[in-house]
Amino acid sequence: GAVVSQHPSWVICKSGTSVKIECRSLDFQATTMFWYRQFPKQSLMLMATSNEGSKATYEQGVEKDKFLINHASLTLSTLTVTSAHPEDSSFYICSARVSWASGRADTDTQYFGPGTRLTVL
Amino acid sequence: GENVEQHPSTLSVQEGDSAVIKCTYSDSASNYFPWYKQELGKRPQLIIDIRSNVGEKKDQRIAVTLNKTAKHFSLHITETQPEDSAVYFCAASRGYSSASKIIFGSGTRLSIRP
């Protein structure tokens, strides 16, 4: 397997503030990471694909200026929720895909982080 | 765009019985189909996956079947146990291609009755 961590695990913030969430692949390199949000009792909705060293690809309907993604290294991607509002409250989960260069057999597999529960007051 | 439909949304089975969850996908270029199990408040965990070059894969009590022609794939859990209670998501992906994002189904909440 492979381990993906997320920080923080939960955060409460005031409306209008920005929140940064980190996603790290701990024991493998990840050229590609993905960010999802999940509302209670619903499925995972892909927000964006984060590629190391290049701009993220956002899904339709996701505001790129609202959800800033940076993938500066092969083990770290960050999601910043800017000017957060109560409707942004959700469970944000990242996943990381094993890099092709690793030579591993599981390069198709996405390993998920534990998630970050964001509550905006 | 790509779409994955999953049925049923909820499923309750007696402990020891089998559970079957079915999915269909729309993107004919999909070639990788993982299944994830998610317990409340936790991350999705990969439980089994199948690639388009095989029709069936089994791992102990869990099996997955794939019908590429019909674009259907299914998860079968036999001899269900209380710890199988969770939400299960099917997913489809183009795998090795650059557009390798995973599209998830809507999920099935499985409850095992003692």
Coordinates of N, CA and C in Angstrom, one line a residue, chain B residues 1 7 12 25 38 40 51-52 58 82-84 94-95 97 103 105 109 111:
Chain B
G1 N -20.4 14.3 -20.3 CA -19.2 13.8 -19.6 C -19.3 12.4 -19.0
H7 N -26.3 1.2 -8.1 CA -27.5 0.7 -7.5 C -27.3 -0.5 -6.6
S12 N -29.8 -3.8 2.7 CA -29.7 -4.5 4.0 C -29.8 -6.0 3.8
Y25 N -21.2 2.4 -16.4 CA -20.4 3.6 -16.7 C -20.7 4.0 -18.1
Q38 N -16.1 2.9 2.5 CA -15.9 4.1 3.4 C -16.7 3.9 4.7
L40 N -17.9 5.6 8.3 CA -18.4 6.9 8.7 C -17.2 7.8 9.2
R51 N -9.3 -4.6 -14.0 CA -8.9 -3.9 -15.2 C -9.7 -4.5 -16.4
S52 N -9.8 -3.8 -17.5 CA -10.7 -4.2 -18.5 C -10.2 -5.4 -19.3
K58 N -11.4 -12.2 -7.9 CA -11.9 -12.6 -6.6 C -10.8 -12.4 -5.5
P82 N -20.8 -8.5 10.2 CA -21.2 -7.1 10.6 C -20.1 -6.0 10.2
E83 N -18.9 -6.4 10.2 CA -17.9 -5.4 9.8 C -17.9 -5.0 8.3
D84 N -18.7 -5.7 7.6 CA -18.9 -5.3 6.2 C -19.9 -4.1 6.0
R94 N -9.9 6.0 -16.7 CA -9.2 5.6 -17.9 C -7.8 5.0 -17.6
G95 N -7.4 4.9 -16.4 CA -6.2 4.2 -16.0 C -5.0 4.9 -16.5
S97 N -4.1 6.5 -19.1 CA -4.1 7.7 -19.9 C -3.9 8.9 -19.1
I103 N -13.9 8.6 -11.5 CA -15.3 9.1 -11.4 C -16.0 8.1 -10.5
G105 N -19.3 6.4 -8.3 CA -20.7 6.3 -8.3 C -21.2 7.0 -7.0
R109 N -25.1 2.2 0.7 CA -25.0 2.0 2.1 C -25.4 0.6 2.5
S111 N -25.9 -2.4 5.1 CA -26.1 -2.7 6.5 C -26.3 -4.2 6.6

